[in-house]
mmCIF file of C-alpha atoms in Angstrom:
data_model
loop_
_atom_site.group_PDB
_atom_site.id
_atom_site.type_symbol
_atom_site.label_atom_id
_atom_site.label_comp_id
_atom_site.label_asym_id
_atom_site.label_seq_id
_atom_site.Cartn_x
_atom_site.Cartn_y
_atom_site.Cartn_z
ATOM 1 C CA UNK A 1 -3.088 1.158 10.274
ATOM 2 C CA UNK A 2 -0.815 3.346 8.119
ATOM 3 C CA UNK A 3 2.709 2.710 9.250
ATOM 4 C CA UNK A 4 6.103 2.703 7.467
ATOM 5 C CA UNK A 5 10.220 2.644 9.265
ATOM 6 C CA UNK A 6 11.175 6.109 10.128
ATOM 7 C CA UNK A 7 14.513 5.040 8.890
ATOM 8 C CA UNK A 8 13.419 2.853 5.491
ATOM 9 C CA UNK A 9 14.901 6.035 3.315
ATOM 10 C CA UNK A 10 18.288 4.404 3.604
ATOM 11 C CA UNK A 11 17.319 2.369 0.616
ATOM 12 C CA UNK A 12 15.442 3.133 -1.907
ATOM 13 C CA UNK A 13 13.780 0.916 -5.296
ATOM 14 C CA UNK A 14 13.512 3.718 -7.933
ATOM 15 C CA UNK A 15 12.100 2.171 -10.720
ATOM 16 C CA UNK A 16 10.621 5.953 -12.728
ATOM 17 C CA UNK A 17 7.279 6.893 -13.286
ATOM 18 C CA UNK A 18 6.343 4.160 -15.114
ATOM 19 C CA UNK A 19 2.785 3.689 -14.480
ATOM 20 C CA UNK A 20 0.367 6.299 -14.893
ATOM 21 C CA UNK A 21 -2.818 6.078 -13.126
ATOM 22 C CA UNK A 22 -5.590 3.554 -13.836
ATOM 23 C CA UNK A 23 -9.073 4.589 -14.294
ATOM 24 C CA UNK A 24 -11.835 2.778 -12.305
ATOM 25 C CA UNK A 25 -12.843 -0.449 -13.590
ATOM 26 C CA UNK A 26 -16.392 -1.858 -13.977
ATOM 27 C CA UNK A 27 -15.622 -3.972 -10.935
ATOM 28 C CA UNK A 28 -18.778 -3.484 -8.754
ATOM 29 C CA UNK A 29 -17.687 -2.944 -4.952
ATOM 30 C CA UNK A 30 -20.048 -2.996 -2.191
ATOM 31 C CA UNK A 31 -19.395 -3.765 1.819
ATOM 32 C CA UNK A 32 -20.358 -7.024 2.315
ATOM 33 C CA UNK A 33 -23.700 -7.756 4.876
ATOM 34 C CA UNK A 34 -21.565 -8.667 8.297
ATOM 35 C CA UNK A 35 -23.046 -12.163 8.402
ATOM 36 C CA UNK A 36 -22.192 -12.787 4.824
ATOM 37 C CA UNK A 37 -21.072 -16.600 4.831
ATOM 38 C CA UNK A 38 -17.423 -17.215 4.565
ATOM 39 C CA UNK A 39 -16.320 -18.050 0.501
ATOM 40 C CA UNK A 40 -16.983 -21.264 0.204
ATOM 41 C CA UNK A 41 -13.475 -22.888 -1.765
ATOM 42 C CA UNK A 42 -14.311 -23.024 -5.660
ATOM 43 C CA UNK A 43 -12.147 -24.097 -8.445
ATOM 44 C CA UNK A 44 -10.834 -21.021 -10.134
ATOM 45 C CA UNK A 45 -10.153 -19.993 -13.704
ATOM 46 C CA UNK A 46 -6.862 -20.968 -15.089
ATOM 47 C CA UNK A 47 -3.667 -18.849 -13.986
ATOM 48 C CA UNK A 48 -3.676 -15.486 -15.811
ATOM 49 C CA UNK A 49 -1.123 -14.425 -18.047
ATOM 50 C CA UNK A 50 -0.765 -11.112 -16.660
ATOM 51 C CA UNK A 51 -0.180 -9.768 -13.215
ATOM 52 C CA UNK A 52 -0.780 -7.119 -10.616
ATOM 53 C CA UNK A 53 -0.318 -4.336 -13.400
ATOM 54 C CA UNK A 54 -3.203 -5.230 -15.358
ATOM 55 C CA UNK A 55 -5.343 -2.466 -15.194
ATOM 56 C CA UNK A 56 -8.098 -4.902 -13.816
ATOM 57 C CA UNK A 57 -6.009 -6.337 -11.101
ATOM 58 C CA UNK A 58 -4.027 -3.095 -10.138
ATOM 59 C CA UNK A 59 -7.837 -1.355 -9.345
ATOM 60 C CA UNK A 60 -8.555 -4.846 -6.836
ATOM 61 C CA UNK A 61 -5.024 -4.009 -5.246
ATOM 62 C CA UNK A 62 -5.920 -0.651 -4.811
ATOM 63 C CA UNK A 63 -9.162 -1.338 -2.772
ATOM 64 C CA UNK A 64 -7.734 -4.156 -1.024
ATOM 65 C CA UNK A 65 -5.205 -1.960 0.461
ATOM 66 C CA UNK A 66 -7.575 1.311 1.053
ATOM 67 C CA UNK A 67 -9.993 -1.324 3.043
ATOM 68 C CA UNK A 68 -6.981 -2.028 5.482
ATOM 69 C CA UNK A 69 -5.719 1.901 5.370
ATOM 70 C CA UNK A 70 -9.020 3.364 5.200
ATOM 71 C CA UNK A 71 -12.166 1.059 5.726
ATOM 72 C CA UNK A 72 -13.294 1.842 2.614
ATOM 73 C CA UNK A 73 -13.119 0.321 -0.829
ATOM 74 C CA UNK A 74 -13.436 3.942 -2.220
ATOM 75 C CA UNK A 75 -9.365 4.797 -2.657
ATOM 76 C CA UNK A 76 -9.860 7.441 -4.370
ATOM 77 C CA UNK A 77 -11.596 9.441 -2.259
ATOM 78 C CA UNK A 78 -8.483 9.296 -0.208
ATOM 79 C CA UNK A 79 -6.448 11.356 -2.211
ATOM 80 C CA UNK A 80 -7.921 14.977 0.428
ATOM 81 C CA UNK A 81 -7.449 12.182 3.187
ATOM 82 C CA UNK A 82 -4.581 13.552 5.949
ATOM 83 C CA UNK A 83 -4.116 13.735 9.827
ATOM 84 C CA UNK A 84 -1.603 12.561 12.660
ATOM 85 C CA UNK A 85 -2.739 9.155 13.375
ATOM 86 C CA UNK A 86 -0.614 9.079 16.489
ATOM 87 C CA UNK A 87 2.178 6.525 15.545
ATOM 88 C CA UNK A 88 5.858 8.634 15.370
ATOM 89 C CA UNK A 89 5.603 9.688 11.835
ATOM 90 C CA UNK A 90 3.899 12.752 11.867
ATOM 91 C CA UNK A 91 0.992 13.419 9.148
ATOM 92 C CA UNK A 92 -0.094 10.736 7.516
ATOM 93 C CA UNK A 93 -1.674 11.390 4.011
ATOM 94 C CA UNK A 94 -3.062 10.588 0.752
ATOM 95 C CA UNK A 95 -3.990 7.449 -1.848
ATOM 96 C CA UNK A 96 -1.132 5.558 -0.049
ATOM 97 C CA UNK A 97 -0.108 7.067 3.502
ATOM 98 C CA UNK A 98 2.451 9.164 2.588
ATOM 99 C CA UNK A 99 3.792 10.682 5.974
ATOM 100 C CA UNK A 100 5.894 14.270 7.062
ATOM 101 C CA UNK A 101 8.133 11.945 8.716
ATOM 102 C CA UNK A 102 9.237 8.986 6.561
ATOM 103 C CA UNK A 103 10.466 10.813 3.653
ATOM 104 C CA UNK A 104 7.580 9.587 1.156
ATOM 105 C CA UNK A 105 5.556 12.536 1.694
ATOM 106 C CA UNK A 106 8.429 14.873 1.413
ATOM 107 C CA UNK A 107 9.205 13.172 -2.353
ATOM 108 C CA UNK A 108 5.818 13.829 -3.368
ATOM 109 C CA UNK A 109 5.319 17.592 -2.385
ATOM 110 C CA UNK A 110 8.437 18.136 -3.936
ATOM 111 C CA UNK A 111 7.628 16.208 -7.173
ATOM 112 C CA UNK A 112 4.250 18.295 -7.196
ATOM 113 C CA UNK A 113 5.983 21.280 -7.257
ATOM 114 C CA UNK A 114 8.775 20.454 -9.854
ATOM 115 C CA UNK A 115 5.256 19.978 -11.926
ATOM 116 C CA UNK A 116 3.490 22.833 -11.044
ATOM 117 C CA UNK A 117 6.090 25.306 -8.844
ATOM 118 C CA UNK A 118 2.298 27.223 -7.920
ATOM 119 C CA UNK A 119 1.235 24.961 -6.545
ATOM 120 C CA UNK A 120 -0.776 25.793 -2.664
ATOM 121 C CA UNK A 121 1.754 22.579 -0.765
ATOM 122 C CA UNK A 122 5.163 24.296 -2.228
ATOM 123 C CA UNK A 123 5.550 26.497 0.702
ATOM 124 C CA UNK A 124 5.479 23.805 3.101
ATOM 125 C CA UNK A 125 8.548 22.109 1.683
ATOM 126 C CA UNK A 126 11.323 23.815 3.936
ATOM 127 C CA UNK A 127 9.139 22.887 7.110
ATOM 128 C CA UNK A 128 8.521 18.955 5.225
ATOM 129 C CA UNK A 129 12.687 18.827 4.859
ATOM 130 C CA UNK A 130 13.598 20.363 9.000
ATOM 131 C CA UNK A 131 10.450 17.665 9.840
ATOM 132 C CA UNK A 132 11.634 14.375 7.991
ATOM 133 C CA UNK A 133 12.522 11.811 10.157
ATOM 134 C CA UNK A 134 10.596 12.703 12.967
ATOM 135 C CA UNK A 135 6.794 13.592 14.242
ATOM 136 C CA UNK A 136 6.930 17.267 14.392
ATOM 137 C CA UNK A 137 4.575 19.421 13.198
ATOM 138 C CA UNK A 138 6.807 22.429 12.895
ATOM 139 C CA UNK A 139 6.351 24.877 10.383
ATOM 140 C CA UNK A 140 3.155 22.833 9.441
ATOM 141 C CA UNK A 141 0.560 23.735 11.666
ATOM 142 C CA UNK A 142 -2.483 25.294 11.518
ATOM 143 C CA UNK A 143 -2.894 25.405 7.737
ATOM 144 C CA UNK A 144 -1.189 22.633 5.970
ATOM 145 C CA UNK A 145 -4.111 20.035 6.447
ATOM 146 C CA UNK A 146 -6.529 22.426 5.052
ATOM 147 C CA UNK A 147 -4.180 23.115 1.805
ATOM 148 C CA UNK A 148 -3.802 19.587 1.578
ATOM 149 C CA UNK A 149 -7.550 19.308 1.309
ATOM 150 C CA UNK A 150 -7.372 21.943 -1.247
ATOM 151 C CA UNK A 151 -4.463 20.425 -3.396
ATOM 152 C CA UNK A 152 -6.467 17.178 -3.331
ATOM 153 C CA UNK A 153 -9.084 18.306 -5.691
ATOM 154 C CA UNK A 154 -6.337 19.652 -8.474
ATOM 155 C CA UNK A 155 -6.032 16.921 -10.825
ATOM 156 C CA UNK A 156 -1.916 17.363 -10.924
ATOM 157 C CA UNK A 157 -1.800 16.496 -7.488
ATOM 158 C CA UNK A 158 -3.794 13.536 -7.461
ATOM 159 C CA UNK A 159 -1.010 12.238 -10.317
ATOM 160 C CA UNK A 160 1.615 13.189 -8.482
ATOM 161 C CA UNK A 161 0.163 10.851 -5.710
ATOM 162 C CA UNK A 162 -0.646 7.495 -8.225
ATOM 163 C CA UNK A 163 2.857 8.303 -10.171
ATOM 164 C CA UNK A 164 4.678 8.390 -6.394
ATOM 165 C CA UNK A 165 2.908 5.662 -5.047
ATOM 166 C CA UNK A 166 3.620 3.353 -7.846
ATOM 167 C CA UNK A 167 7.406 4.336 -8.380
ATOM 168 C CA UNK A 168 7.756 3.576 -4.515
ATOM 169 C CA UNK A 169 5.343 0.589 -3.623
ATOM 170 C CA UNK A 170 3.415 -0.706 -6.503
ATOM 171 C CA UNK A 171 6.087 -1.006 -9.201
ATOM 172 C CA UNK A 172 8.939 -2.305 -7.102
ATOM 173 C CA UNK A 173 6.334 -5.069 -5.550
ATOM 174 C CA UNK A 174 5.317 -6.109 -9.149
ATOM 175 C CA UNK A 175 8.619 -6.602 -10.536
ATOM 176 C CA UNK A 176 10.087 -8.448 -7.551
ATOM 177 C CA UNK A 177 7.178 -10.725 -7.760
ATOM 178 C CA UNK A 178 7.311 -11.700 -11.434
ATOM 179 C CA UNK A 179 11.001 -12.128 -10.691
ATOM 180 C CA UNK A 180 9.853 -14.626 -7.872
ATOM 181 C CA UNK A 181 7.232 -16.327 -10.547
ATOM 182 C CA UNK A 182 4.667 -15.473 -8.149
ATOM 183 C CA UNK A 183 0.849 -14.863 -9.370
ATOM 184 C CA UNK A 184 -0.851 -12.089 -8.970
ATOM 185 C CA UNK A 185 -1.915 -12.610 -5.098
ATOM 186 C CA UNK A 186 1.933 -12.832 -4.270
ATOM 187 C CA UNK A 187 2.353 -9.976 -6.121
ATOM 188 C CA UNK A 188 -0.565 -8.265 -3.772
ATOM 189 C CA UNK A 189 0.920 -9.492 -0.951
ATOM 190 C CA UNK A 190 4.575 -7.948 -1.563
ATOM 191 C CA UNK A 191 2.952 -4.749 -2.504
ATOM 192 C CA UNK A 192 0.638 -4.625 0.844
ATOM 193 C CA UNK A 193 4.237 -5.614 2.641
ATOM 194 C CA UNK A 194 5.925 -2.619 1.495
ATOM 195 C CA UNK A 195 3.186 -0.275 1.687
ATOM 196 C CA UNK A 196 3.458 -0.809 5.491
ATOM 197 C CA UNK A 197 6.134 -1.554 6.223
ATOM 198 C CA UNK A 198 8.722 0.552 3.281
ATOM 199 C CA UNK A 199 12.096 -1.447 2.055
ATOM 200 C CA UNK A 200 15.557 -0.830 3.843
ATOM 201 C CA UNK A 201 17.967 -2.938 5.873
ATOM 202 C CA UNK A 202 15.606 -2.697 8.950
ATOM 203 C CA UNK A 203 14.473 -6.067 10.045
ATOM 204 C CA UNK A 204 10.661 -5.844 9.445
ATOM 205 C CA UNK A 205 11.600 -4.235 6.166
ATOM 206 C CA UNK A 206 10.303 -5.766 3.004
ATOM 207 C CA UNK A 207 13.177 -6.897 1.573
ATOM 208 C CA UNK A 208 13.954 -8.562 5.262
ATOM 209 C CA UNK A 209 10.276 -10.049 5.450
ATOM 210 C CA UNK A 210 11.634 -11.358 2.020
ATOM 211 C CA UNK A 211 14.903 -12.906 3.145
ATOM 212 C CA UNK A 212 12.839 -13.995 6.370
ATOM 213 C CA UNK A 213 10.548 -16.533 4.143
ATOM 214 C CA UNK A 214 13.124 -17.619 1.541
ATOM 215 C CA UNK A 215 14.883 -18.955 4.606
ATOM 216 C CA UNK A 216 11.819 -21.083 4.851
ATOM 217 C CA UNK A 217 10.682 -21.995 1.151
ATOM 218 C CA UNK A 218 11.392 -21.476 -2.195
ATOM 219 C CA UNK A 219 9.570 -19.433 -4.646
ATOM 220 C CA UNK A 220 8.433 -20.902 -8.186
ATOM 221 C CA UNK A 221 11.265 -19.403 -9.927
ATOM 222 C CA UNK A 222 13.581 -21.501 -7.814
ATOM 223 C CA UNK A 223 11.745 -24.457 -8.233
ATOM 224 C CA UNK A 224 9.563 -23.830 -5.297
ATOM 225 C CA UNK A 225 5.409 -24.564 -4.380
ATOM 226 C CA UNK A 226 4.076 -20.974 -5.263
ATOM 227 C CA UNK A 227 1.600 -21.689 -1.931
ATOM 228 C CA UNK A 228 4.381 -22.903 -0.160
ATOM 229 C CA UNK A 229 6.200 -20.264 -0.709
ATOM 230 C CA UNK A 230 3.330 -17.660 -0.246
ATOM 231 C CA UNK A 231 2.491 -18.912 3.331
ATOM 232 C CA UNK A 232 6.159 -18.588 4.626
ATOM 233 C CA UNK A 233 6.002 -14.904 3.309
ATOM 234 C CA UNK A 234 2.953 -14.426 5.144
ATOM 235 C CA UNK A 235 4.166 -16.165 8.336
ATOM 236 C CA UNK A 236 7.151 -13.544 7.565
ATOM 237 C CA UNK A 237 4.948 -10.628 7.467
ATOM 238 C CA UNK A 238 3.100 -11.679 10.453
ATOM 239 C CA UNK A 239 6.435 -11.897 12.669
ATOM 240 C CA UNK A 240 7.266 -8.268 11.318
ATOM 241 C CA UNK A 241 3.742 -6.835 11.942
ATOM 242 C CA UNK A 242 3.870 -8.097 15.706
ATOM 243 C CA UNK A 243 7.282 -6.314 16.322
ATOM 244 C CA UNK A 244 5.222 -3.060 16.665
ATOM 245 C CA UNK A 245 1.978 -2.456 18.782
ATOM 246 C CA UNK A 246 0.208 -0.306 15.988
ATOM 247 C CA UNK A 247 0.511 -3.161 13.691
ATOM 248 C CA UNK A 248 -0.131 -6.140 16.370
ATOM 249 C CA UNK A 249 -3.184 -6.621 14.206
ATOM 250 C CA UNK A 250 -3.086 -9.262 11.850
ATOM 251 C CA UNK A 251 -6.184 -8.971 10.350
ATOM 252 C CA UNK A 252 -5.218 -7.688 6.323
ATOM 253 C CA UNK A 253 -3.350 -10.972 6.708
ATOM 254 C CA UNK A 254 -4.802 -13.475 8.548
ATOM 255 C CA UNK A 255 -8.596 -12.819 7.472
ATOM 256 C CA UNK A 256 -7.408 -10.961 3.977
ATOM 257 C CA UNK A 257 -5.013 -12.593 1.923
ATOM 258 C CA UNK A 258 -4.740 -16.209 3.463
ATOM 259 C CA UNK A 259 -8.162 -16.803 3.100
ATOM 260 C CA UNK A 260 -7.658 -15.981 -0.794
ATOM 261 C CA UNK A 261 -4.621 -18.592 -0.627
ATOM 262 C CA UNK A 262 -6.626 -21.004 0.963
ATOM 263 C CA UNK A 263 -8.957 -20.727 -1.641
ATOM 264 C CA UNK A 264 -6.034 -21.334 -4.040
ATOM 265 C CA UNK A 265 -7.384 -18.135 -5.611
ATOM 266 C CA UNK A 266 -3.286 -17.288 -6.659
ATOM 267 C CA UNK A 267 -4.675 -14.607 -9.286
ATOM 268 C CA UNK A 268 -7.505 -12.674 -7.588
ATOM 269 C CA UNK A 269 -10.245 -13.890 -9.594
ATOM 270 C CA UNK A 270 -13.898 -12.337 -8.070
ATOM 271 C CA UNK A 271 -15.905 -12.395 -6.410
ATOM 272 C CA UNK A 272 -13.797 -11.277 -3.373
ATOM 273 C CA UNK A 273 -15.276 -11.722 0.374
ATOM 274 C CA UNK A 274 -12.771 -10.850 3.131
ATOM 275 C CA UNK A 275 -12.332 -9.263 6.796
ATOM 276 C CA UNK A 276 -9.820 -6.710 8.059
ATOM 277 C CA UNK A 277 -9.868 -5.505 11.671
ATOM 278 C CA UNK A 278 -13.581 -6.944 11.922
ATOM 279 C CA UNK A 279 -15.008 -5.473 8.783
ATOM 280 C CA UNK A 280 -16.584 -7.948 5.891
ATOM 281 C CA UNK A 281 -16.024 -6.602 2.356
ATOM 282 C CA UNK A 282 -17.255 -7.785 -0.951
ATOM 283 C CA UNK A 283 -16.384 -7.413 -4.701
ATOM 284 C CA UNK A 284 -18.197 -9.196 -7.237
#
């Protein structure tokens, strides 16, 4: 379910390469038996001090996401992972779903090769620029999967992809949501918002799914219930996902992250038992 605006390049949240990549954690992951019993509701440890960007909680976010993008917890075996899903936007690709035709994928070919101008992908940057913005293929096929593939296992590339992904979707997610005084779910659940969907001035945007649920509550740092708040942005996101048929879907929402805000679990403390798109998955 990889999907971002064709037209979310009109703005952009550059924050720099702040983040580098994380290394796996000792968090154990394993799919869950499909008649695991639902979590039952627990009390939780007391709200953590840090947030999304602990190194901890950034490794959940990234399997959270890669079970909606990629049915598996394993995200970074996605890094070789590319083909035209079918949805407007050309190849789709990599850690995050970078795609030929929403500008992302573009940015990171080109940062690649600013890096390493050798590189086997630099080629394919005229063809990514006359491509951008739409679902052509031209001046891309037969090869550039299978140099993808190949660029995947160089260990430049792979950092290119984490550094890209987190100036573009993780870091602008985390900061808006400290802003907000949202825990470290919120903070999840803006960064899931604008991995699908990208920012801009679109209406199913992120910063519009935004605007959409401060209409309808007010965050902590405006003197707002953070769960509240958190279920108006989901509601939000919901109406957004249904204004498109490949997202119509609700499943990274409805049997993902609300069942963690039911559970008043607001910082992602494990174990972890949730669905998406009729898959149970598990980390303990």
């Amino acid at each position: 379910m990889r999907s971002r605006s064709i037209a979310r390049t009109t703005t952009r949240v550059a924050l720099g390469l702040a983040l580098l990549a994380v290394p796996a954690t000792a968090v154990a992951t394993t799919a869950a038996p499909a008649d695991r019993a639902p979590a039952q509701t627990a009390p939780h440890a007391p709200r953590a001090a840090t947030g999304l960007d602990d190194p901890a909680k950034k490794e959940l976010a990234m399997q959270l996401v890669s079970s909606a993008e990629n049915s598996s917890l394993d995200w970074k075996a996605q890094y070789k992972y590319i083909e035209d899903i079918g949805d407007g936007r050309g190849y789709t690709g990599g850690i995050i779903g970078f795609t030929s035709g929403t500008h992302d994928m573009l940015e990171l070919v080109e940062l690649y090769t600013k890096r390493k101008p050798d590189n086997i992908l630099a080629k394919y940057l005229p063809a990514l620029r006359k491509v951008d913005g739409s679902d052509s293929h031209e001046g891309l096929d037969p090869d550039y999967p299978k140099d993808w593939r190949k660029a995947a296992a160089d260990p430049d590339f792979q950092k290119a992809q984490n550094d890209e992904r987190d100036r573009v979707y993780f870091n602008p997610a985390v900061k808006q949501g400290k802003a907000d005084g949202i825990g470290v779910l919120g903070q999840f659940a803006y960064y899931d918002a604008i991995v699908m969907h990208g920012d801009g001035s679109e209406p199913t945007s992120f910063s519009s799914i935004r605007k959409r649920a401060l209409a309808k509550a007010k965050p902590p740092a405006q003197g707002g219930d953070e769960k509240s708040y958190l279920n108006a942005f989901l509601d939000a996101r919901v109406w957004a996902m249904k204004q498109e048929e490949a997202h119509s879907d609700t499943s990274r929402v409805d049997t993902e992250q609300r069942v963690f805000l039911k559970d008043g679990n607001l910082d992602l403390h494990t174990p972890l038992d949730w669905k998406v798109y009729g898959d149970s998955y598990h980390i303990g």
